Tab-separated table of C-alpha atoms in Angstrom:
chain	number	residue	atom	x	y	z
A	1	MET	CA	82.035	188.382	109.134
A	2	LYS	CA	78.959	190.273	108.028
A	3	GLU	CA	80.358	193.544	109.322
A	4	SER	CA	83.652	193.025	107.666
A	5	LEU	CA	82.084	192.292	104.305
A	6	GLY	CA	79.865	195.337	104.692
A	7	ILE	CA	82.937	197.528	105.310
A	8	ILE	CA	84.723	196.051	102.249
A	9	ALA	CA	81.638	196.547	100.026
A	10	VAL	CA	81.216	200.284	101.284
A	11	CYS	CA	84.948	200.966	100.665
A	12	ALA	CA	84.621	199.327	97.039
A	13	ALA	CA	81.413	201.249	96.315
A	14	VAL	CA	82.837	204.625	97.534
A	15	THR	CA	86.047	204.090	95.667
A	16	PHE	CA	84.415	203.379	92.435
A	17	LEU	CA	82.023	206.388	92.994
A	18	THR	CA	84.990	208.792	93.365
A	19	ARG	CA	86.655	207.332	90.289
A	20	SER	CA	83.541	207.355	88.156
A	21	LEU	CA	81.603	210.507	89.109
A	22	PRO	CA	83.260	212.866	86.596
A	23	PHE	CA	82.603	210.303	83.827
A	24	PHE	CA	78.870	210.549	84.327
A	25	PHE	CA	78.290	214.161	85.156
A	26	GLU	CA	79.494	216.486	82.383
A	27	SER	CA	79.045	219.586	84.444
A	28	VAL	CA	81.476	218.220	87.080
A	29	SER	CA	84.026	217.885	84.377
A	30	GLN	CA	84.380	221.581	84.170
A	31	PRO	CA	85.186	222.842	87.711
A	32	SER	CA	85.717	226.565	87.970
A	33	GLY	CA	86.551	229.348	90.324
A	34	PHE	CA	86.310	228.559	93.990
A	35	LEU	CA	85.737	224.832	93.449
A	36	LYS	CA	88.831	224.587	91.274
A	37	ARG	CA	91.024	226.272	93.846
A	38	TYR	CA	89.503	224.372	96.775
A	39	SER	CA	89.917	220.995	95.119
A	40	ALA	CA	93.524	221.776	94.324
A	41	LYS	CA	94.233	222.275	98.002
A	42	LEU	CA	92.173	219.475	99.450
A	43	PRO	CA	94.356	216.517	98.666
A	44	TYR	CA	97.332	218.158	100.623
A	45	ALA	CA	95.097	218.647	103.692
A	46	LEU	CA	93.701	215.079	103.328
A	47	ILE	CA	97.113	213.533	103.327
A	48	ALA	CA	98.012	215.324	106.510
A	49	PHE	CA	94.743	214.172	107.971
A	50	LEU	CA	95.674	210.515	107.050
A	51	ALA	CA	99.110	210.822	108.693
A	52	VAL	CA	97.469	211.946	111.985
A	53	PHE	CA	94.718	209.334	111.557
A	54	SER	CA	97.363	206.545	111.287
A	55	LEU	CA	99.456	207.763	114.058
A	56	LYS	CA	96.844	208.610	116.711
A	57	GLY	CA	96.524	204.920	117.614
A	58	TYR	CA	100.014	204.920	118.984
A	59	PHE	CA	99.427	207.517	121.685
A	60	SER	CA	97.864	204.894	124.032
A	61	SER	CA	101.110	204.514	125.878
A	62	TRP	CA	104.248	206.790	126.111
A	63	ALA	CA	106.543	204.034	124.672
A	64	THR	CA	104.507	203.650	121.442
A	65	ALA	CA	103.935	207.283	121.178
A	66	VAL	CA	107.688	208.240	121.406
A	67	ALA	CA	108.609	205.428	118.972
A	68	ALA	CA	105.912	206.517	116.541
A	69	CYS	CA	106.892	210.217	116.577
A	70	LEU	CA	110.614	209.350	116.279
A	71	SER	CA	109.984	206.988	113.355
A	72	ALA	CA	107.749	209.715	111.665
A	73	VAL	CA	110.612	212.131	111.818
A	74	LEU	CA	113.121	209.455	110.535
A	75	THR	CA	110.702	208.596	107.706
A	76	ALA	CA	110.408	212.284	106.641
A	77	LEU	CA	114.160	212.625	106.727
A	78	ALA	CA	114.583	209.563	104.770
A	79	TYR	CA	112.346	210.998	102.004
A	80	LYS	CA	114.312	214.101	102.066
A	81	TYR	CA	117.446	212.343	101.199
A	82	SER	CA	116.413	209.243	99.284
A	83	LYS	CA	113.107	210.275	97.528
A	84	SER	CA	112.264	206.534	97.344
A	85	PHE	CA	108.866	205.582	98.680
A	86	LEU	CA	109.814	202.020	99.396
A	87	ALA	CA	113.017	202.982	101.148
A	88	CYS	CA	111.311	205.383	103.295
A	89	ILE	CA	108.489	202.887	104.349
A	90	ILE	CA	111.103	200.286	105.179
A	91	CYS	CA	113.191	202.882	107.127
A	92	GLY	CA	110.158	204.082	109.051
A	93	THR	CA	108.817	200.619	109.870
A	94	PHE	CA	112.187	199.276	111.000
A	95	SER	CA	113.050	202.318	113.093
A	96	TYR	CA	109.633	201.876	114.845
A	97	ILE	CA	110.354	198.207	115.449
A	98	ILE	CA	113.824	199.033	116.954
A	99	ALA	CA	112.518	201.983	119.022
A	100	LEU	CA	109.815	199.843	120.471
A	101	ALA	CA	112.119	197.036	121.251
A	102	VAL	CA	114.431	199.641	123.167
A	103	LEU	CA	111.591	201.581	124.878
A	104	ALA	CA	109.362	198.703	125.817
A	105	PRO	CA	111.376	195.518	125.856
B	1	MET	CA	99.602	192.630	65.793
B	2	GLN	CA	98.418	195.805	67.442
B	3	LEU	CA	97.287	193.710	70.365
B	4	LYS	CA	100.728	192.113	70.838
B	5	ARG	CA	102.493	195.411	70.468
B	6	SER	CA	100.208	197.042	73.045
B	7	LEU	CA	100.737	194.325	75.443
B	8	ALA	CA	104.605	194.468	74.946
B	9	GLN	CA	104.456	198.293	75.586
B	10	ALA	CA	102.163	197.840	78.627
B	11	LEU	CA	104.555	195.301	80.116
B	12	LYS	CA	107.554	197.565	79.549
B	13	TYR	CA	105.884	200.747	80.892
B	14	THR	CA	104.380	198.945	83.967
B	15	ALA	CA	107.637	197.332	84.948
B	16	PRO	CA	108.403	200.154	87.622
B	17	VAL	CA	104.909	199.905	88.860
B	18	ALA	CA	105.275	196.001	89.264
B	19	ALA	CA	108.270	196.645	91.455
B	20	GLY	CA	106.364	199.023	93.650
B	21	TYR	CA	103.019	197.191	93.724
B	22	LEU	CA	104.541	193.765	94.422
B	23	SER	CA	106.532	195.023	97.346
B	24	LEU	CA	103.829	197.323	98.752
B	25	GLY	CA	101.203	194.599	98.138
B	26	ALA	CA	103.318	192.210	99.996
B	27	ALA	CA	103.638	194.762	102.883
B	28	TYR	CA	99.806	194.977	102.864
B	29	GLY	CA	99.512	191.160	103.011
B	30	ILE	CA	101.823	191.005	105.972
B	31	PHE	CA	100.077	193.925	107.622
B	32	ILE	CA	96.681	192.159	107.377
B	33	ALA	CA	98.126	188.964	108.846
B	34	SER	CA	99.913	190.971	111.626
B	35	LEU	CA	96.512	192.400	112.648
B	36	GLY	CA	95.233	188.987	113.076
B	37	LEU	CA	92.660	189.506	110.313
B	38	ASP	CA	91.411	186.689	108.025
B	39	PRO	CA	93.684	186.875	104.901
B	40	ILE	CA	90.553	186.541	102.672
B	41	TYR	CA	89.593	190.097	103.696
B	42	GLY	CA	92.945	191.272	102.385
B	43	VAL	CA	92.459	189.410	99.112
B	44	LEU	CA	88.832	190.757	98.740
B	45	MET	CA	90.049	194.334	99.345
B	46	SER	CA	92.923	194.004	96.688
B	47	VAL	CA	90.519	192.546	94.178
B	48	PHE	CA	87.427	194.762	94.708
B	49	VAL	CA	88.638	197.919	96.295
B	50	TYR	CA	92.118	198.158	94.789
B	51	ALA	CA	93.161	201.460	96.589
B	52	GLY	CA	96.444	201.045	98.431
B	53	SER	CA	96.199	203.854	101.071
B	54	LEU	CA	92.448	203.015	101.785
B	55	GLN	CA	93.325	199.421	102.163
B	56	PHE	CA	95.851	200.025	104.787
B	57	ALA	CA	93.556	202.417	106.730
B	58	ALA	CA	90.541	200.276	106.344
B	59	ALA	CA	92.387	197.273	107.878
B	60	TYR	CA	91.922	199.055	111.214
B	61	LEU	CA	88.193	199.591	110.563
B	62	LEU	CA	87.974	195.760	109.921
B	63	LYS	CA	89.758	195.076	113.057
B	64	GLU	CA	87.691	197.371	115.207
B	65	ALA	CA	84.465	196.447	113.388
B	66	ALA	CA	83.768	200.056	112.680
B	67	SER	CA	80.534	201.518	111.326
B	68	LEU	CA	79.670	201.622	107.701
B	69	LEU	CA	79.408	205.495	107.903
B	70	GLU	CA	83.017	205.644	109.267
B	71	ALA	CA	84.111	203.384	106.354
B	72	ALA	CA	82.279	205.566	103.817
B	73	LEU	CA	83.764	208.721	105.001
B	74	LEU	CA	87.271	207.432	105.317
B	75	ALA	CA	86.976	205.957	101.717
B	76	LEU	CA	85.802	209.350	100.538
B	77	ALA	CA	88.541	211.239	102.389
B	78	ILE	CA	91.266	208.985	101.062
B	79	ASN	CA	90.059	208.708	97.487
B	80	PHE	CA	88.671	212.119	96.956
B	81	ARG	CA	91.714	212.947	94.718
B	82	HIS	CA	90.515	210.348	92.169
B	83	ILE	CA	87.677	212.542	91.247
B	84	PHE	CA	90.333	214.980	89.763
B	85	TYR	CA	92.171	212.092	88.084
B	86	ALA	CA	88.941	211.042	86.455
B	87	ILE	CA	88.078	214.602	85.287
B	88	SER	CA	91.355	214.644	83.208
B	89	MET	CA	90.962	211.139	81.998
B	90	ALA	CA	87.296	211.440	80.852
B	91	PRO	CA	88.261	212.500	77.288
B	92	ILE	CA	90.990	209.764	76.964
B	93	TYR	CA	88.628	206.990	78.087
B	94	LYS	CA	85.713	208.274	75.843
B	95	GLY	CA	84.700	205.309	73.512
B	96	LEU	CA	87.265	202.794	74.865
B	97	PRO	CA	86.124	199.177	75.490
B	98	PHE	CA	85.822	197.866	79.104
B	99	ARG	CA	85.327	201.602	80.354
B	100	LEU	CA	83.809	200.480	83.620
B	101	TYR	CA	86.902	198.350	84.455
B	102	LEU	CA	89.338	201.197	83.298
B	103	ILE	CA	87.492	203.583	85.706
B	104	PHE	CA	87.576	201.009	88.504
B	105	GLY	CA	91.327	200.600	87.948
B	106	LEU	CA	92.305	204.242	87.929
B	107	THR	CA	94.835	204.338	90.702
B	108	ASP	CA	97.642	206.864	91.012
B	109	GLU	CA	100.100	204.910	89.088
B	110	THR	CA	97.678	203.855	86.297
B	111	TYR	CA	96.621	207.472	86.038
B	112	ALA	CA	100.341	208.563	85.794
B	113	LEU	CA	100.931	206.073	82.956
B	114	LEU	CA	97.754	206.578	80.918
B	115	SER	CA	97.604	210.333	81.246
B	116	SER	CA	101.030	210.649	79.671
B	117	GLY	CA	99.592	209.142	76.387
B	118	CYS	CA	100.007	206.086	74.324
B	119	PRO	CA	103.663	204.919	73.383
B	120	GLU	CA	104.576	204.355	69.743
B	121	GLY	CA	103.387	201.145	68.263
B	122	ALA	CA	100.636	200.666	70.736
B	123	GLU	CA	96.955	201.452	70.455
B	124	MET	CA	95.105	203.244	73.284
B	125	ARG	CA	92.150	200.885	73.224
B	126	TYR	CA	94.407	197.920	74.003
B	127	TYR	CA	97.153	199.679	75.851
B	128	ALA	CA	94.733	201.198	78.421
B	129	ILE	CA	93.207	197.947	79.270
B	130	PHE	CA	96.548	196.162	79.459
B	131	VAL	CA	98.054	198.750	81.703
B	132	THR	CA	95.049	198.756	84.059
B	133	LEU	CA	94.785	194.946	84.181
B	134	LEU	CA	98.540	194.331	84.706
B	135	ASN	CA	98.789	196.881	87.517
B	136	HIS	CA	95.723	195.177	89.148
B	137	ILE	CA	97.406	191.758	88.829
B	138	TYR	CA	100.684	193.115	90.356
B	139	TRP	CA	98.782	194.471	93.386
B	140	ILE	CA	96.814	191.232	93.894
B	141	VAL	CA	99.921	189.028	93.524
B	142	GLY	CA	101.901	191.304	95.912
B	143	THR	CA	98.994	190.879	98.525
B	144	LEU	CA	99.168	187.047	98.025
B	145	ILE	CA	102.961	187.031	98.424
B	146	GLY	CA	102.549	188.956	101.677
B	147	ILE	CA	99.989	186.723	103.065
B	148	TRP	CA	102.042	183.682	102.194
B	149	LEU	CA	105.127	185.148	103.680
B	150	ALA	CA	103.324	185.897	106.831
B	151	PHE	CA	102.241	182.380	107.229
B	152	ALA	CA	105.353	180.643	105.884
B	153	LEU	CA	107.689	182.692	107.987
B	154	PRO	CA	105.620	183.458	111.184
B	155	PHE	CA	108.343	185.792	112.548
B	156	VAL	CA	107.509	188.142	109.820
B	157	LYS	CA	103.991	188.873	111.022
B	158	SER	CA	104.850	188.534	114.736
B	159	ALA	CA	107.521	191.283	114.514
B	160	SER	CA	106.136	193.753	116.909
B	161	GLY	CA	105.638	196.980	115.039
B	162	ILE	CA	105.279	195.786	111.463
B	163	GLU	CA	101.858	197.567	111.333
B	164	TYR	CA	103.743	200.938	111.440
B	165	ALA	CA	104.169	200.361	107.637
B	166	MET	CA	100.814	202.141	107.147
B	167	SER	CA	101.942	205.165	109.140
B	168	ALA	CA	105.210	205.248	107.317
B	169	LEU	CA	103.333	205.293	103.940
B	170	PHE	CA	101.262	208.292	104.958
B	171	VAL	CA	104.193	210.188	106.438
B	172	THR	CA	106.122	209.472	103.204
B	173	LEU	CA	103.219	210.770	101.140
B	174	LEU	CA	102.919	213.820	103.266
B	175	SER	CA	106.804	214.448	102.922
B	176	SER	CA	106.564	214.070	99.140
B	177	GLN	CA	103.636	216.582	99.021
B	178	TRP	CA	105.471	218.930	101.293
B	179	ALA	CA	108.686	218.830	99.247
B	180	GLY	CA	107.169	219.508	95.868
B	181	SER	CA	104.527	222.014	96.749
B	182	SER	CA	103.903	225.797	96.840
B	183	LYS	CA	103.389	227.923	99.877
B	184	SER	CA	99.454	227.680	99.452
B	185	SER	CA	99.670	223.822	99.298
B	186	ARG	CA	102.001	223.828	102.436
B	187	ILE	CA	99.478	225.905	104.348
B	188	SER	CA	96.803	223.260	103.197
B	189	CYS	CA	99.091	220.508	104.776
B	190	ILE	CA	99.289	222.552	107.967
B	191	ILE	CA	95.479	223.023	108.010
B	192	GLY	CA	95.045	219.260	107.650
B	193	LEU	CA	97.527	218.562	110.510
B	194	ILE	CA	96.002	221.143	112.901
B	195	GLY	CA	92.469	220.152	112.010
B	196	SER	CA	93.151	216.523	112.688
B	197	ILE	CA	94.981	217.138	115.923
B	198	ALA	CA	92.097	219.406	117.119
B	199	ALA	CA	89.633	216.681	116.295
B	200	THR	CA	91.752	214.201	118.385
B	201	VAL	CA	91.616	216.501	121.387
B	202	LEU	CA	87.962	217.576	120.975
B	203	VAL	CA	86.127	214.239	120.202
B	204	SER	CA	86.781	210.575	120.709
B	205	GLY	CA	86.091	207.125	119.276
B	206	ASN	CA	84.027	206.946	116.132
B	207	MET	CA	83.421	210.690	115.860
B	208	PHE	CA	87.090	211.403	114.962
B	209	VAL	CA	86.831	210.964	111.241
B	210	PRO	CA	83.675	213.114	110.626
B	211	ALA	CA	84.845	215.788	113.077
B	212	ALA	CA	88.350	216.028	111.642
B	213	LEU	CA	86.908	216.179	108.048
B	214	ALA	CA	84.370	218.829	108.956
B	215	ILE	CA	87.027	221.076	110.578
B	216	ILE	CA	89.481	220.616	107.582
B	217	ALA	CA	86.814	221.204	104.944
B	218	ALA	CA	85.552	224.366	106.757
B	219	SER	CA	89.021	225.782	107.465
B	220	LEU	CA	90.130	225.069	103.918
B	221	ALA	CA	87.041	226.840	102.523
B	222	VAL	CA	87.885	229.909	104.581
B	223	PHE	CA	91.552	229.790	103.467
B	224	THR	CA	90.529	229.447	99.869
B	225	LEU	CA	88.151	232.329	99.989
B	226	LYS	CA	90.661	234.565	101.701
B	227	GLU	CA	93.347	233.710	99.216
B	228	GLY	CA	90.921	234.487	96.454
B	229	GLU	CA	90.108	237.910	97.808
B	230	GLU	CA	93.839	238.603	98.322
B	231	ALA	CA	94.593	237.766	94.660
B	232	GLN	CA	91.956	240.031	93.360
């Protein structure tokens, strides 16, 4: 209970910090040169990190790993053709559920 | 009068966000229940953290009782982009009432709506607060609907694999970034992928997040420097 509330408090504090920092430091509001180019690239790398972070837990067994990789490919394909976030999430989740039912009944 | 018009415009402009937040919030509520977590944590996250991607990722931290350092690093990694939203919103929010709440509620969708300006007939000081508040309400209501669904229809949360929704969300975000980006941004995506996979192989357990972020930050710095040199 205490640990969970601590995690929630830390997440809330860090989220607020990232959203509020530029409002309190005028110098940060004018990034230039290297920092500007670096910060433009960072979100792309971090989303890739998050994708791996969320998938790595599935590599504990071959069935979940195959199902997760297959569903990730299907999710990406669904985005290519539909461009709808919700449709892709539904497609990915259901394909994982089906793949898991087939591979590890 | 201005207040009513601003509210009407905010309701109109946030309607698409409502559709997204209610359904994704519901998915989050179901996800929390499917992990066996106390639903109150899901509600607390939606009220006080209010950051979709982080909430999905942090659910695992709650389940595994991870360290506070790990939670802080993960929150920083996921929400880093908000710093750049805030940079461009600083002049718009200057002098507005409830500024701290406006900053707290600066999600991707709220940013997209407010950075495109104030619609005709509305006044920014009211419009900004209504947009932020309505989006926050949609998210909380979505979470509550999901939790209710999970308990009213137990087969929903017991469906094996429903937790994959989080991975599907991140894969979708990655696909959308990849589709609409330049060569340089795609290389950044690849750096993120390789760096994370390398960290998975090199370290284990609680060290994954700091190791992956360190590898990515350093590799990206080298790439940015090299790209800058080539451009000169």
